[in-house]
CSV table of C-alpha atoms in Angstrom, one decimal:
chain,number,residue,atom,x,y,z
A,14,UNK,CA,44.7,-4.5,-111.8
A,15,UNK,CA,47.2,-3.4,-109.7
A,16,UNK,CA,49.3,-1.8,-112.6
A,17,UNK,CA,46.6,-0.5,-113.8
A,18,UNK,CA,46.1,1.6,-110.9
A,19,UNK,CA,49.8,2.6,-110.7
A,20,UNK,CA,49.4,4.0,-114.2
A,21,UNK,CA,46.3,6.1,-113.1
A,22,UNK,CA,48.0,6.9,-110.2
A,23,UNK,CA,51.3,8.6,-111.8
A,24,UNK,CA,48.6,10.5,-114.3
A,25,UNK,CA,46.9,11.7,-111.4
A,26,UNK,CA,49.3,12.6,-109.2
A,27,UNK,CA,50.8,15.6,-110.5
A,28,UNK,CA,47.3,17.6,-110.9
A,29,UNK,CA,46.0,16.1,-107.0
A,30,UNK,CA,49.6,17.5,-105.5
A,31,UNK,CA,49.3,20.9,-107.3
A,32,UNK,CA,46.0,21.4,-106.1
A,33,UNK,CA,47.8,20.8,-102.3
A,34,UNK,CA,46.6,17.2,-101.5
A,35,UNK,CA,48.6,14.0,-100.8
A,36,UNK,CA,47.6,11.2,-103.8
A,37,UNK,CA,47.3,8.2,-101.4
A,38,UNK,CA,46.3,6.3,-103.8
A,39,UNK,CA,44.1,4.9,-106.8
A,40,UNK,CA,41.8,1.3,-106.8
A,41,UNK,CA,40.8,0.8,-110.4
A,42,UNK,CA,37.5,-2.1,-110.4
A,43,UNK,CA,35.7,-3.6,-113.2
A,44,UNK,CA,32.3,-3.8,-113.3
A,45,UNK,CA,29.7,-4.9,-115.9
A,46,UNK,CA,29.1,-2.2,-118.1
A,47,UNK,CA,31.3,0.2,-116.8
A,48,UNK,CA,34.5,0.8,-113.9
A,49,UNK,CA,34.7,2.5,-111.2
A,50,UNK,CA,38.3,4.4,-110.3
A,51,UNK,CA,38.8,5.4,-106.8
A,52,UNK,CA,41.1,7.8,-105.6
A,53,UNK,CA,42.2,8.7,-102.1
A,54,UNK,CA,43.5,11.9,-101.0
A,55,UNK,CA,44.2,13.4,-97.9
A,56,UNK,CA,45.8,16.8,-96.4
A,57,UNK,CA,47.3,17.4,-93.1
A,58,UNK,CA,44.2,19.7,-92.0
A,59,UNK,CA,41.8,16.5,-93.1
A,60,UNK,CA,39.7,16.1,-95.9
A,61,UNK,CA,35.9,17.4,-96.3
A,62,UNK,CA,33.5,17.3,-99.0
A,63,UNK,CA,34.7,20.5,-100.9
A,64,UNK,CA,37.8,18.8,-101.3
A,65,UNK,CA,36.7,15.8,-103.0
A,66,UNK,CA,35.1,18.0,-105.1
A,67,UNK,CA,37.5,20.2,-106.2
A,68,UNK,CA,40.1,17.3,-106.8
A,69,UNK,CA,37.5,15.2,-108.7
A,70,UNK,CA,36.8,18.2,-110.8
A,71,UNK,CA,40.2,18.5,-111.9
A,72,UNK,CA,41.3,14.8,-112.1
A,73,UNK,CA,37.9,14.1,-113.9
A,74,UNK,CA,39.6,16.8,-116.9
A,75,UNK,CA,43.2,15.0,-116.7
A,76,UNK,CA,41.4,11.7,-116.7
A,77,UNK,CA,39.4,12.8,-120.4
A,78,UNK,CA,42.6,14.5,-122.1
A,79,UNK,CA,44.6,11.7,-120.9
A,80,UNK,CA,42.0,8.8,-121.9
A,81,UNK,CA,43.6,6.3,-120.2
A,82,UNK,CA,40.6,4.4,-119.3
A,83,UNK,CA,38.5,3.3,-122.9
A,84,UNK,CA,35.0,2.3,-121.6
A,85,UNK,CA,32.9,4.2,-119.1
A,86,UNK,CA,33.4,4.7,-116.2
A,87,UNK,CA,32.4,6.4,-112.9
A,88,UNK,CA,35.5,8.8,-110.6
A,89,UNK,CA,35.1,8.4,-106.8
A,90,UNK,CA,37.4,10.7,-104.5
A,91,UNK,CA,37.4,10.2,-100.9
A,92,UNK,CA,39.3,10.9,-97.9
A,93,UNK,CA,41.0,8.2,-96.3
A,94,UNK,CA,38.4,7.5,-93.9
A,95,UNK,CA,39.1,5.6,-90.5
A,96,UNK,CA,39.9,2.1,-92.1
A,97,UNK,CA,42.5,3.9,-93.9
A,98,UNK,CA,44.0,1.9,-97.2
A,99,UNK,CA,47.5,1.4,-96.6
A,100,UNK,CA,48.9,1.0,-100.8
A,101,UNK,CA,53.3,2.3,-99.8
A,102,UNK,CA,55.9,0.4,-98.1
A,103,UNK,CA,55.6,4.6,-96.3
A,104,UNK,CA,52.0,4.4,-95.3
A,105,UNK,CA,52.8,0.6,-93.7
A,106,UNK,CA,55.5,2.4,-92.1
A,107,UNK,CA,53.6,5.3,-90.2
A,108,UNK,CA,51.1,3.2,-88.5
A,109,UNK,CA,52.8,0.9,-86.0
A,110,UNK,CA,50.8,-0.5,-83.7
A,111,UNK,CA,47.6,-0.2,-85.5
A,112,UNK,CA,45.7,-3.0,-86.5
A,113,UNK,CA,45.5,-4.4,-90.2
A,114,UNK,CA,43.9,-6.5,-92.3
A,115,UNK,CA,45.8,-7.4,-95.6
A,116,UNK,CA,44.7,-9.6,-98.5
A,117,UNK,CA,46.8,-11.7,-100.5
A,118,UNK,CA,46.8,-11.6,-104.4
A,119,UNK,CA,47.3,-15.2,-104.6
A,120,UNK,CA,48.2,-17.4,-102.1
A,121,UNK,CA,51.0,-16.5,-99.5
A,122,UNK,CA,52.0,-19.1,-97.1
A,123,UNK,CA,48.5,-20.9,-98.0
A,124,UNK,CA,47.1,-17.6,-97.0
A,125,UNK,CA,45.1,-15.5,-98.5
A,126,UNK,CA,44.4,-12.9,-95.9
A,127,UNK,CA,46.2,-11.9,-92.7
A,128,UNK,CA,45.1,-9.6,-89.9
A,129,UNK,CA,47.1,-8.3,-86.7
A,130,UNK,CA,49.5,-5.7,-85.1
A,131,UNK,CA,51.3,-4.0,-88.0
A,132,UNK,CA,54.8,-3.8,-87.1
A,133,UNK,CA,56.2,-1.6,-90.2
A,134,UNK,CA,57.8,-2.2,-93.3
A,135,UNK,CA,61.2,-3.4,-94.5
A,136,UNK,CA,63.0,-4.3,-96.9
A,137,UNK,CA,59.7,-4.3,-99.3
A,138,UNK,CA,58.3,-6.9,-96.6
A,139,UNK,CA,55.2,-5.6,-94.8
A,140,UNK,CA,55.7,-7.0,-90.9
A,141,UNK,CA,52.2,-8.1,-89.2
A,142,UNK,CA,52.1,-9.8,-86.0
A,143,UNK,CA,48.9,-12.1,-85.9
A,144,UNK,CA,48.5,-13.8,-82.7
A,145,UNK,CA,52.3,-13.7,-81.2
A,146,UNK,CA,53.7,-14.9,-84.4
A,147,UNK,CA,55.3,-12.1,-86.5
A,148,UNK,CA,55.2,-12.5,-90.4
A,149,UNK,CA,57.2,-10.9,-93.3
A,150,UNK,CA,54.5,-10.4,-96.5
A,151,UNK,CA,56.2,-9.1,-99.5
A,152,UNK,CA,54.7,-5.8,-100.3
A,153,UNK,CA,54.5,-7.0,-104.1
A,154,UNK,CA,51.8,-9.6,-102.8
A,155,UNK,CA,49.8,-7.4,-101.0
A,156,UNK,CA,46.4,-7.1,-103.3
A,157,UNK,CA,44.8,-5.0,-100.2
A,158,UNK,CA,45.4,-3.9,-97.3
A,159,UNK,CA,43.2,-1.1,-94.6
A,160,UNK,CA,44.2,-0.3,-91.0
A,161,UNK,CA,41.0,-1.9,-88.7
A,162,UNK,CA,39.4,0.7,-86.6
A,163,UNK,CA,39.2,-0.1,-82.8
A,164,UNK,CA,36.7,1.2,-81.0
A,165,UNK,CA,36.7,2.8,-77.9
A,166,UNK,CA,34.4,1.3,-75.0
């Protein structure tokens, strides 16, 4: 699905950055009778509920002249939230030293999910230390991934 998404993403894009919002990104899901498209947005003064809104609004108009998507569906758009979704070799590179959990598409390593200290990106390898041990996951593998929230005690 993972295409799929990039293709809804570069529609989308254009109309969520001329409306002033950063497209973070766009999870496309099946579901039985229906799917559900999810897109994240965010701005440097954060995101509220008339933002969502206004960008679902117009990315619900792009979404029906475009018809990308040929069964029903339902248009989520949220901010980014605390356990952010990481989906760009840039958004794994602006949170070092956070905490992330990533999951696999497939098996990596007989793995199919990792959580630690992200480290960064390189070379289209995400780098996650996990227990002491530092690991290079190709960014191509990488079905999910969301920074962990730590709380504060």
């Amino acid at each position: 699905m993972r295409g799929y998404s990039e293709q809804l993403s570069g529609i989308i894009e254009p109309t969520v950055a001329g409306l002033g919002y950063e497209l973070l990104g766009v999870e496309y899901f099946l579901r039985r009778e229906s799917a559900l498209v999810r897109v994240y947005i965010d701005h440097p003064s954060g995101i509220g509920l008339d933002d969502c809104e206004r960008v679902s609004h117009q990315v619900s108009g792009i979404l029906d002249v475009a018809d990308p998507i040929r069964s029903q569906y339902s248009l989520e758009v949220s901010s980014p939230g605390l356990d952010r979704p990481l989906f760009t070799a840039a958004h794994f590179e602006r949170f070092p030293g956070q905490r992330v959990r990533i999951k696999i598409d497939g098996l990596w390593e007989g793995r199919k999910n990792i959580a630690g200290e992200l480290l960064g990106c390189e070379s289209g390898n995400v780098l996650v230390a996990e227990e002491g041990v530092a690991y290079k996951i190709p960014l191509d593998l990488i079905g999910s991934a969301r920074l962990v929230p730590v709380s504060e005690e």
